[in-house]
Amino acid sequence: MDHTWNDKLHEECGVFGICRRGSEGVVAETYHALYALQHRGQESTGMAVNRDGVIRCYKDVGVVSDVFTPDRMAKIADGQIAVGHCRYGTTGTQNAENAQPLVVNHLKGAMALCHNGNLTNAQELREKYEMAGAIFHATSDSEVIAYTITQQRIRCGSIEEAVRATMGIIEGAYSLVIMSATKLIAARDPHGFRPLCMGRIGEDIVFASESCALDAVGAIFVRDILPGEVVVASRRGVEVYPPIRAEKMGLCVFEFIYFARPDSVVDGVSVHEARLRAGRLLAKSHPVDADVVIGAPDSGLDAALGYSQGSGIPYGIGLIKNRYIGRTFIQPEQSQRRDSVRIKLNAVSATVKDKRVIMVDDSIVRGTTSARVVQILREAGAREVHVIFSAPPFRHPCWFGTDIDSEENLIANHHTEEEICRIIGADSIGFLRMEDLPKLCGDRKLPLCIGCFSGEYPVDPPANRSKHKFEIPLNLSETEEKP
Amino acid sequence: MDHTWNDKLHEECGVFGICRRGSEGVVAETYHALYALQHRGQESTGMAVNRDGVIRCYKDVGVVSDVFTPDRMAKIADGQIAVGHCRYGTTGTQNAENAQPLVVNHLKGAMALCHNGNLTNAQELREKYEMAGAIFHATSDSEVIAYTITQQRIRCGSIEEAVRATMGIIEGAYSLVIMSATKLIAARDPHGFRPLCMGRIGEDIVFASESCALDAVGAIFVRDILPGEVVVASRRGVEVYPPIRAEKMGLCVFEFIYFARPDSVVDGVSVHEARLRAGRLLAKSHPVDADVVIGAPDSGLDAALGYSQGSGIPYGIGLIKNRYIGRTFIQPEQSQRRDSVRIKLNAVSATVKDKRVIMVDDSIVRGTTSARVVQILREAGAREVHVIFSAPPFRHPCWFGTDIDSEENLIANHHTEEEICRIIGADSIGFLRMEDLPKLCGDRKLPLCIGCFSGEYPVDPPANRSKHKFEIPLNLSETEEKP
Amino acid sequence: MDHTWNDKLHEECGVFGICRRGSEGVVAETYHALYALQHRGQESTGMAVNRDGVIRCYKDVGVVSDVFTPDRMAKIADGQIAVGHCRYGTTGTQNAENAQPLVVNHLKGAMALCHNGNLTNAQELREKYEMAGAIFHATSDSEVIAYTITQQRIRCGSIEEAVRATMGIIEGAYSLVIMSATKLIAARDPHGFRPLCMGRIGEDIVFASESCALDAVGAIFVRDILPGEVVVASRRGVEVYPPIRAEKMGLCVFEFIYFARPDSVVDGVSVHEARLRAGRLLAKSHPVDADVVIGAPDSGLDAALGYSQGSGIPYGIGLIKNRYIGRTFIQPEQSQRRDSVRIKLNAVSATVKDKRVIMVDDSIVRGTTSARVVQILREAGAREVHVIFSAPPFRHPCWFGTDIDSEENLIANHHTEEEICRIIGADSIGFLRMEDLPKLCGDRKLPLCIGCFSGEYPVDPPANRSKHKFEIPLNLSETEEKP
Amino acid sequence: MDHTWNDKLHEECGVFGICRRGSEGVVAETYHALYALQHRGQESTGMAVNRDGVIRCYKDVGVVSDVFTPDRMAKIADGQIAVGHCRYGTTGTQNAENAQPLVVNHLKGAMALCHNGNLTNAQELREKYEMAGAIFHATSDSEVIAYTITQQRIRCGSIEEAVRATMGIIEGAYSLVIMSATKLIAARDPHGFRPLCMGRIGEDIVFASESCALDAVGAIFVRDILPGEVVVASRRGVEVYPPIRAEKMGLCVFEFIYFARPDSVVDGVSVHEARLRAGRLLAKSHPVDADVVIGAPDSGLDAALGYSQGSGIPYGIGLIKNRYIGRTFIQPEQSQRRDSVRIKLNAVSATVKDKRVIMVDDSIVRGTTSARVVQILREAGAREVHVIFSAPPFRHPCWFGTDIDSEENLIANHHTEEEICRIIGADSIGFLRMEDLPKLCGDRKLPLCIGCFSGEYPVDPPANRSKHKFEIPLNLSETEEKP
């Protein structure tokens, strides 16, 4: 249903950058863009502002409106270039130190780096750098990227060449926005795992994870950054480097199913339309005889409308979500998870009472949320509840920047569809078929990464899978000192 | 569109009460109920808990999740009876002192009072009490009600009789939930301006402004409190007093149009259905040749679906609202209001591009928001934008608990429909017809107060209108000392 | 030793008022005065500012620098008259509602009231007012005073006459500073329990609990307000009403021993000199053969110097207090109290090692602190530790505004001096003799209240002693509803 | 007078470490030790705790009681080894990123580093490391030390050998406490600029900047760490490495005059006694005919007592300091500095009125504070005010960890003693004579650094003095990108 619940996947991050050539002012734009990208990460946020070549960084744990209060905004000196970042929130460990932008000082000056994605060879590179005496402050991949760029910068004539050289060294998923004293650089990994696009406000250039952030700052969409491409914006204009090619490409399909905002267009495909298509495909593959189709707010609404369009069954508003999110108090009892759903969702009895209801949701992780929603609908008088998911069942880990739950918690890993139906108490359930996934993009033949459903990835997972993530909270080492 | 914007009406409050007879625990229920009633007031919130006859009160400025943090919740001793309140938020002056419950100590013990509504004779009563030496701490009507009950309590044999006697003295709109050492009392003014309903959890009784709060605590809806009725719950059971009759009755019609949650049922009418009906009535009274009907989130969605049903024009998802509300930073510039809309709303280009769009919103106050939304839709490619409001134009003040803007700010007070259409830049606009207002309730013949549209009220407005509100912020007097 | 520890007496409050006639600005002065009076109360603080007859109040739980942050100060509109208050801190229940100034609106306008002291007939008066329909919001005496003034104001021609009439009705200890729309009024109870003085800044008048607050705002000391006196300052000048006489008078002797700041002069007596005298008197009454005299910082330092002067034994700096007070973390263990002393105090080994040490402290309550300090001195190498208290042993309750511990916790109530000496581990101990108390004032023959030592008070304690305090936390009633 | 004023020198830091062998628990001890060392730094504080080889770090801007609230303390998992740090506060730029401990991950595991002092070759080393690809997150010397240890660790067999090798590379002032997965290491630079001592709690070892921190945790003082020495504590016991010798040594003399707490013993000299000696030396070198000697609280009190002892003139308590420090509101006006003194200090009229007063203070920086205090004493009636400083005049910068004001702000740099006397409005002034500085240590012949008075330092200042500090706030670079 929604990214405010634990029973959900988490995106890693959202990135943004702006380089003014014509007008002045980048702070308000970065704020508005981050606010528009907030759905991609709520744990921490930050921005780095370049004023006449001097980079200042402001970042903290919290959502944009908490971190950048009017008081703090008033104290930020405006500038000509800025980058911004929001980071996802897992429960529990919130590390201010992992907040981005990551600003580092190296031989040739300062650099601010924003990263969305996950490397597959971060651990190897880190060990190599440590052998040469490097020290690491945090646990994120981003520090590895920063070191690689720094190392390459010593050999290369410019920061953008260092970034391109870095792309031959680091592997995995990365959409980067990097700021130096005079330049703003966007780079996307050759597989194109995570989205990244470019916009224009008059003469000024912006980069963002999603096009909804361009809208938020009044920018015109120019184009998506191509997989493997490096684009440099500076006072002198825009320079584009020919893309570095990868054997296989694959945009994360979950951007269409859940992560991206429906008003965004990713690699030429409208997210809203992709979800409408998912609903229409499901109306064909999983027809149900029912009275009304409702969506689980907010992420199931588009696919529900599509199902209604495809099936001819009327669309209804059947679930109301309490908008006053925030850290809500939950009774410390057995019924905990039930209440976390109940406090946020209520059924519209007028819509579902005595009706055969089709509820469309985006996906199922643990199943606890779905079970609770089915129960709420039945309590409101629904005669039948059929649950349709606009994604196939999750079965495999993601190595490329999605915080998928551990396999033992994925209900689809241990249960057949019939069992899941029984567990969540539905009258029937349906999943999007694997073969329908490519059709979400309509006419466009976008290469997609569907590894979390199929187990096959565009790039090899890390050899030593258990080592692949040094997801030790910052400033914490489990390694004994080695002699 | 939404109560987070200034360009909106504001409800005064939400009230809740619970009296346990069978089981234990009232704090968590009150929390969840207030959270469900949060849309009725975001300025301040509070609860008073009765533990073995001792009343303790906790209240502060802020929304429920801010005021009742897990830490604070852990410190509240649970009890057998509780009342809760959330208060609306006007911009600027947030007074912790006006927060409710209002807990006072009088001759016969302590009393906690929660009030939704507005009196028309508060000023007269206040002056009368002051002549007798009474002192007032705050500016709200509620202290006047408390004094009246206290005065009557001296003469009456019980708190409930004092409340009934009070209902013969105070005039205007009030839905009250009152707690004494041993009782929980619900009372609704004889005109029935504001909603109030009763529910049951096993043997335990709850009262709430809206039925969605009953759902939130797992209570079964029993019935609405009738206009003029007093209902008393205690360990000994429930006592009902025959309603005090008024000449004219009138539930605020804006509860259906905007205030109440769509999943609530008010005086027997589903709010969602009332809005669907508004949409269907508008499809007949204001037919438009268009390609898609979209709603302004969230309050325009239901009526938009009704318009689609009534007109046969497909329903679409055309506007996306940023859910990460909170105090957002706004540039201190000319473009301020534009940005406050822009930062919260974006168009789904896939839905509106090259389309003739009907956008359904609930009402128009100043017009600035509507103008901005029309612009956003046009920028996203809409060929035509027709704006349909599910209410008639605002033209008159409200004396009964709605914070309507001053008349000079109401666009409909100074402009014809044609002018409004031009001002907001729409291709056409339509308002709900006055004669259709009673039809919102379907078969039920509910007497409604439509004074803000018609200027005729079920009860006379205060004689000296300028004095009617002593809305001086607390602890602030503009009166010179009188000799 | 210090008011930051529980093992200490607590003063009730500090009051301040300023009335400008010549110049402008009262907010900064009130802030600085409250900061100077902070030792008289750390639980809550507030100020009410009168700008052209309109009174605005700002108060909260916390010390002055926490409540009046630069941000908040910037938002307070300055005015011509202001009153301020700081309230004492008991452990645990901190009630924002009991914070003062108490601002009330009555028939003739608004009034802000600041009170230091405690009434003996508050409960009777409260019951009488409640019989007439009055309601009470809080538990402090101050609301009873406000009601009495309001009641009298109806009959009297001016606020100051109402205050004088009130002084014939309320009984006990009170130093009041009251602000109306146009006047600033100081009033002191006829017994003169609590200090109150007047100062002047040019043409402007200030009132304060202690003269140190006059110094803090650059005011010149004019004179003490006499017991029973009412002084009115307004734009028209200063008016003085002849004092109301009481049979017995008695300034609280503990103001000299501990409460007041040593740089204050109270009723013509320098607090510092009173403490020097206490030390000299003790040097005579309790001579000890020792090498060094040290004081327990900060309240024992003056008396220690006096003891040194009187005895000829060198004065030394033997204990260092950590100035970084604040809510310190304490291990939740047995050793709790030990640590709370240890974390704040350390011995100067160079001063006490191998020495026979006389340590002078102001008084002993439970004895735990003294025991701990003796131990710290011994650990630092003191050969002998003799403890001298500059007050007689506490044995009786205080009804006049001192938060004395319950009798069962007073070590002197259950133990002889020999036992106390053994319990705290001293080599010898000494108390100030009762007969020496009057000598603290030197040549001035000040009538003193020494009830906490003698059990005899200038005014009768409340008849029903258990009822005398309705010290139920605000919004909390233990009374069942009475039929 | 006091480190809460700007018109004062600032110490850089305080360090602490504990290694348990016998008992359990290091968190509470670190808290209490940091609280005792708070006077050495109030900007930020932190601790790193080693639990079974895993290091977790907690640090933030603020004083100990603000950063380590009871809530946060409750969440810190206890361990076997810990290090703690408090950092000084300059006005304005408070950088969370410069807070220590600095925890870094390198090839051989994690390391937490706490540093007091300042390097003279940090800039050179930093440039060298950057040439090799190193990146820096912050601006402090400490990151340079961490890199050097990391580089040496690759070549050395153990962390302690790496530390010793590092001591041959880094130059300047440093007292270090370093924690690895299994060891706690203390190291002091060969010149011995900053204090560092060792204590024992049973079998457990602690290191601290000052002995007062040993007292705070109940540790017994063992000995000072020698200049150039490395001491390693682990479960296996304590290992001591022979000191690395420097040509010249010099403990900062200002530790005795102002920085250290009077209850500390530094390199065998009691700080309290050193100050008494300063007072006695001044009584001889600057005899004044006066009636009373008072100290400026708190740092002038000890020397004032010494002056009294040396001169026979009675010691008095003449100035009272408001203990409720915290960020106080200051009027944004011309009179700013006057008020910042006035709000904190008041004279005891009883002590100074009509007296010839000698006021002893520790030192003079800008002179504004002294001028203000003289004025306060005169206003309180002092007939004469003679100001005696227990240090010679400041004339030179400090390169070794003291935040001395820029030379143009040092009053003694531009004015003769006579001029200073006139500027501060004193009747006479006196400074400690240069030749008396060595006598502060009594019989001990401690080599002292008196460079800030003499301009001669035990080690050469950095060649390029303007470059010596890269005191650019974190995440901020003024260098343009270099091609």
Tab-separated table of N, CA and C in Angstrom, chain A residues 52-57 102-110 126-127 130-137 143 146-147 150-151 153-154 159 180-182 475-483, chain D residues 52-57 102-110 126 130-137 143 146-147 150-151 153-154 157 159 180-183 475-483:
chain	number	residue	atom	x	y	z
A	52	ASP	N	30.186	30.414	-5.464
A	52	ASP	CA	31.469	30.920	-5.964
A	52	ASP	C	32.615	29.937	-5.724
A	53	GLY	N	32.321	28.657	-5.896
A	53	GLY	CA	33.367	27.655	-5.786
A	53	GLY	C	33.537	27.065	-4.405
A	54	VAL	N	32.878	27.648	-3.419
A	54	VAL	CA	32.952	27.123	-2.050
A	54	VAL	C	31.721	26.271	-1.784
A	55	ILE	N	31.958	25.043	-1.334
A	55	ILE	CA	30.857	24.100	-1.114
A	55	ILE	C	30.521	24.006	0.360
A	56	ARG	N	29.248	24.234	0.682
A	56	ARG	CA	28.773	24.054	2.056
A	56	ARG	C	27.680	23.007	2.070
A	57	CYS	N	27.676	22.170	3.068
A	57	CYS	CA	26.750	21.040	3.086
A	57	CYS	C	25.872	21.078	4.330
A	102	LEU	N	27.630	13.394	0.193
A	102	LEU	CA	28.928	13.105	0.792
A	102	LEU	C	29.908	14.139	0.241
A	103	VAL	N	30.418	14.987	1.129
A	103	VAL	CA	31.355	16.017	0.678
A	103	VAL	C	32.749	15.656	1.141
A	104	VAL	N	33.672	15.565	0.216
A	104	VAL	CA	35.039	15.204	0.582
A	104	VAL	C	36.012	16.205	-0.030
A	105	ASN	N	37.133	16.349	0.648
A	105	ASN	CA	38.196	17.210	0.143
A	105	ASN	C	39.321	16.322	-0.351
A	106	HIS	N	39.720	16.544	-1.570
A	106	HIS	CA	40.841	15.767	-2.089
A	106	HIS	C	41.839	16.727	-2.727
A	107	LEU	N	42.837	16.148	-3.359
A	107	LEU	CA	43.942	16.947	-3.863
A	107	LEU	C	43.493	18.126	-4.717
A	108	LYS	N	42.536	17.892	-5.578
A	108	LYS	CA	42.175	18.920	-6.546
A	108	LYS	C	40.979	19.756	-6.082
A	109	GLY	N	40.618	19.643	-4.828
A	109	GLY	CA	39.522	20.472	-4.339
A	109	GLY	C	38.446	19.652	-3.661
A	110	ALA	N	37.278	20.251	-3.549
A	110	ALA	CA	36.181	19.578	-2.865
A	110	ALA	C	35.212	18.986	-3.870
A	126	ARG	N	36.885	-1.569	-1.517
A	126	ARG	CA	37.177	-1.035	-0.195
A	126	ARG	C	38.412	-1.697	0.394
A	127	GLU	N	38.468	-3.031	0.261
A	127	GLU	CA	39.622	-3.743	0.793
A	127	GLU	C	40.913	-3.305	0.105
A	130	GLU	N	41.863	0.054	1.431
A	130	GLU	CA	42.358	-0.060	2.801
A	130	GLU	C	43.785	-0.594	2.840
A	131	MET	N	44.086	-1.503	1.928
A	131	MET	CA	45.450	-2.024	1.837
A	131	MET	C	46.440	-0.895	1.559
A	132	ALA	N	45.974	0.135	0.883
A	132	ALA	CA	46.852	1.266	0.559
A	132	ALA	C	46.787	2.354	1.624
A	133	GLY	N	46.065	2.087	2.713
A	133	GLY	CA	46.054	3.054	3.811
A	133	GLY	C	44.829	3.934	3.881
A	134	ALA	N	43.839	3.647	3.072
A	134	ALA	CA	42.631	4.482	3.120
A	134	ALA	C	41.842	4.212	4.389
A	135	ILE	N	41.161	5.235	4.864
A	135	ILE	CA	40.278	5.056	6.010
A	135	ILE	C	38.858	5.412	5.612
A	136	PHE	N	37.924	4.698	6.212
A	136	PHE	CA	36.519	4.886	5.878
A	136	PHE	C	35.738	5.324	7.108
A	137	HIS	N	34.872	6.303	6.898
A	137	HIS	CA	34.088	6.830	8.006
A	137	HIS	C	32.730	6.170	8.120
A	143	GLU	N	31.165	6.106	-0.247
A	143	GLU	CA	32.526	6.474	0.090
A	143	GLU	C	33.513	5.736	-0.818
A	146	ALA	N	33.571	7.669	-3.968
A	146	ALA	CA	34.353	8.892	-3.783
A	146	ALA	C	35.843	8.605	-3.851
A	147	TYR	N	36.269	7.515	-3.208
A	147	TYR	CA	37.693	7.153	-3.255
A	147	TYR	C	38.131	6.833	-4.681
A	150	THR	N	38.511	9.971	-6.592
A	150	THR	CA	39.699	10.679	-6.114
A	150	THR	C	40.971	10.064	-6.671
A	151	GLN	N	41.034	8.732	-6.621
A	151	GLN	CA	42.218	8.034	-7.156
A	151	GLN	C	42.377	8.330	-8.644
A	153	ARG	N	41.166	10.852	-10.248
A	153	ARG	CA	41.383	12.284	-10.475
A	153	ARG	C	42.868	12.631	-10.523
A	154	ILE	N	43.672	11.894	-9.750
A	154	ILE	CA	45.114	12.144	-9.733
A	154	ILE	C	45.713	11.907	-11.117
A	159	ILE	N	37.616	16.355	-13.582
A	159	ILE	CA	36.748	15.570	-12.719
A	159	ILE	C	35.844	14.658	-13.558
A	180	SER	N	31.507	19.627	-8.383
A	180	SER	CA	32.854	20.092	-8.040
A	180	SER	C	32.786	21.604	-7.853
A	181	ALA	N	33.942	22.234	-7.755
A	181	ALA	CA	33.958	23.683	-7.549
A	181	ALA	C	33.278	24.434	-8.680
A	182	THR	N	33.292	23.857	-9.883
A	182	THR	CA	32.756	24.598	-11.035
A	182	THR	C	31.787	23.806	-11.893
A	475	ASN	N	30.573	3.634	12.184
A	475	ASN	CA	31.422	3.705	13.364
A	475	ASN	C	31.349	2.440	14.184
A	476	LEU	N	31.290	1.347	13.504
A	476	LEU	CA	31.053	0.111	14.202
A	476	LEU	C	31.736	-0.965	13.373
A	477	SER	N	32.570	-1.689	13.994
A	477	SER	CA	33.281	-2.720	13.258
A	477	SER	C	33.156	-4.021	14.005
A	478	GLU	N	32.849	-5.034	13.291
A	478	GLU	CA	32.766	-6.325	13.968
A	478	GLU	C	34.053	-7.110	13.816
A	479	THR	N	34.972	-6.566	13.060
A	479	THR	CA	36.227	-7.270	12.850
A	479	THR	C	37.141	-7.050	14.035
A	480	GLU	N	37.658	-8.123	14.518
A	480	GLU	CA	38.721	-8.016	15.502
A	480	GLU	C	39.942	-7.404	14.821
A	481	GLU	N	40.757	-6.791	15.598
A	481	GLU	CA	41.993	-6.255	15.032
A	481	GLU	C	42.835	-7.401	14.490
A	482	LYS	N	43.324	-7.260	13.276
A	482	LYS	CA	44.124	-8.338	12.681
A	482	LYS	C	45.613	-8.035	12.844
A	483	PRO	N	46.369	-9.002	13.273
A	483	PRO	CA	47.791	-8.738	13.526
A	483	PRO	C	48.586	-8.524	12.219
D	52	ASP	N	32.818	-6.199	23.083
D	52	ASP	CA	33.285	-7.431	22.461
D	52	ASP	C	33.932	-7.186	21.103
D	53	GLY	N	34.694	-6.109	21.020
D	53	GLY	CA	35.437	-5.847	19.790
D	53	GLY	C	34.704	-4.986	18.781
D	54	VAL	N	33.415	-4.753	19.014
D	54	VAL	CA	32.643	-3.901	18.104
D	54	VAL	C	32.557	-2.496	18.692
D	55	ILE	N	32.928	-1.517	17.887
D	55	ILE	CA	32.974	-0.133	18.361
D	55	ILE	C	31.757	0.641	17.861
D	56	ARG	N	31.044	1.237	18.792
D	56	ARG	CA	29.917	2.110	18.431
D	56	ARG	C	30.187	3.506	18.984
D	57	CYS	N	29.851	4.494	18.200
D	57	CYS	CA	30.191	5.859	18.572
D	57	CYS	C	28.954	6.739	18.670
D	102	LEU	N	36.871	10.332	16.831
D	102	LEU	CA	36.904	10.077	15.398
D	102	LEU	C	37.047	8.566	15.217
D	103	VAL	N	36.032	7.949	14.648
D	103	VAL	CA	36.086	6.501	14.454
D	103	VAL	C	36.285	6.212	12.983
D	104	VAL	N	37.329	5.486	12.677
D	104	VAL	CA	37.604	5.168	11.283
D	104	VAL	C	37.825	3.671	11.137
D	105	ASN	N	37.512	3.190	9.949
D	105	ASN	CA	37.739	1.784	9.640
D	105	ASN	C	38.917	1.720	8.693
D	106	HIS	N	39.888	0.901	9.047
D	106	HIS	CA	41.021	0.743	8.153
D	106	HIS	C	41.286	-0.732	7.976
D	107	LEU	N	42.398	-1.013	7.309
D	107	LEU	CA	42.667	-2.393	6.928
D	107	LEU	C	42.567	-3.372	8.086
D	108	LYS	N	43.080	-2.992	9.230
D	108	LYS	CA	43.193	-3.942	10.323
D	108	LYS	C	42.045	-3.805	11.323
D	109	GLY	N	41.015	-3.108	10.943
D	109	GLY	CA	39.870	-3.004	11.845
D	109	GLY	C	39.494	-1.565	12.108
D	110	ALA	N	38.767	-1.376	13.155
D	110	ALA	CA	38.281	-0.039	13.479
D	110	ALA	C	39.145	0.588	14.561
D	126	ARG	N	48.794	16.496	5.340
D	126	ARG	CA	47.533	16.393	4.623
D	126	ARG	C	47.754	16.475	3.108
D	130	GLU	N	46.906	13.635	0.394
D	130	GLU	CA	45.992	13.928	-0.709
D	130	GLU	C	46.632	13.615	-2.060
D	131	MET	N	47.943	13.852	-2.135
D	131	MET	CA	48.652	13.512	-3.363
D	131	MET	C	48.538	12.026	-3.668
D	132	ALA	N	48.383	11.218	-2.639
D	132	ALA	CA	48.275	9.771	-2.805
D	132	ALA	C	46.824	9.321	-2.909
D	133	GLY	N	45.896	10.274	-2.963
D	133	GLY	CA	44.494	9.893	-3.171
D	133	GLY	C	43.629	9.896	-1.929
D	134	ALA	N	44.169	10.356	-0.834
D	134	ALA	CA	43.367	10.357	0.392
D	134	ALA	C	42.275	11.418	0.319
D	135	ILE	N	41.160	11.154	0.980
D	135	ILE	CA	40.100	12.140	1.062
D	135	ILE	C	39.849	12.495	2.520
D	136	PHE	N	39.509	13.751	2.742
D	136	PHE	CA	39.306	14.237	4.100
D	136	PHE	C	37.884	14.730	4.273
D	137	HIS	N	37.300	14.372	5.395
D	137	HIS	CA	35.921	14.759	5.652
D	137	HIS	C	35.823	16.037	6.471
D	143	GLU	N	42.120	13.976	11.851
D	143	GLU	CA	42.012	13.096	10.701
D	143	GLU	C	43.401	12.838	10.103
D	146	ALA	N	44.870	10.207	12.240
D	146	ALA	CA	44.279	8.900	11.925
D	146	ALA	C	44.899	8.321	10.657
D	147	TYR	N	45.082	9.154	9.633
D	147	TYR	CA	45.714	8.683	8.395
D	147	TYR	C	47.134	8.208	8.643
D	150	THR	N	47.067	4.905	10.307
D	150	THR	CA	46.631	3.891	9.344
D	150	THR	C	47.761	3.514	8.392
D	151	GLN	N	48.461	4.515	7.892
D	151	GLN	CA	49.589	4.261	6.985
D	151	GLN	C	50.657	3.439	7.688
D	153	ARG	N	50.239	1.557	10.279
D	153	ARG	CA	49.708	0.247	10.677
D	153	ARG	C	49.950	-0.813	9.614
D	154	ILE	N	49.958	-0.395	8.337
D	154	ILE	CA	50.194	-1.346	7.253
D	154	ILE	C	51.586	-1.952	7.388
D	157	GLY	N	53.514	-4.135	13.159
D	157	GLY	CA	52.891	-5.372	13.623
D	157	GLY	C	51.732	-5.157	14.568
D	159	ILE	N	48.947	-2.021	16.563
D	159	ILE	CA	48.441	-0.662	16.594
D	159	ILE	C	49.362	0.236	17.434
D	180	SER	N	41.366	0.449	19.979
D	180	SER	CA	41.209	-0.501	18.879
D	180	SER	C	40.220	-1.574	19.345
D	181	ALA	N	40.103	-2.618	18.563
D	181	ALA	CA	39.156	-3.673	18.928
D	181	ALA	C	39.469	-4.291	20.282
D	182	THR	N	40.750	-4.274	20.666
D	182	THR	CA	41.111	-4.963	21.896
D	182	THR	C	41.967	-4.130	22.855
D	183	LYS	N	42.349	-2.945	22.446
D	183	LYS	CA	43.316	-2.198	23.255
D	183	LYS	C	42.901	-0.748	23.485
D	475	ASN	N	33.311	20.552	5.201
D	475	ASN	CA	32.542	20.441	3.971
D	475	ASN	C	32.548	21.750	3.206
D	476	LEU	N	33.655	22.363	3.208
D	476	LEU	CA	33.708	23.670	2.617
D	476	LEU	C	35.110	23.853	2.094
D	477	SER	N	35.188	24.170	0.833
D	477	SER	CA	36.514	24.333	0.261
D	477	SER	C	36.556	25.645	-0.480
D	478	GLU	N	37.596	26.374	-0.263
D	478	GLU	CA	37.696	27.628	-0.996
D	478	GLU	C	38.576	27.485	-2.228
D	479	THR	N	39.127	26.315	-2.411
D	479	THR	CA	39.989	26.104	-3.566
D	479	THR	C	39.155	25.834	-4.791
D	480	GLU	N	39.450	26.531	-5.800
D	480	GLU	CA	38.903	26.202	-7.110
D	480	GLU	C	39.462	24.851	-7.523
D	481	GLU	N	38.756	24.193	-8.346
D	481	GLU	CA	39.245	22.912	-8.854
D	481	GLU	C	40.524	23.148	-9.638
D	482	LYS	N	41.543	22.356	-9.324
D	482	LYS	CA	42.817	22.547	-10.026
D	482	LYS	C	42.933	21.561	-11.166
D	483	PRO	N	43.326	22.003	-12.300
D	483	PRO	CA	43.394	21.112	-13.468
D	483	PRO	C	44.544	20.113	-13.353
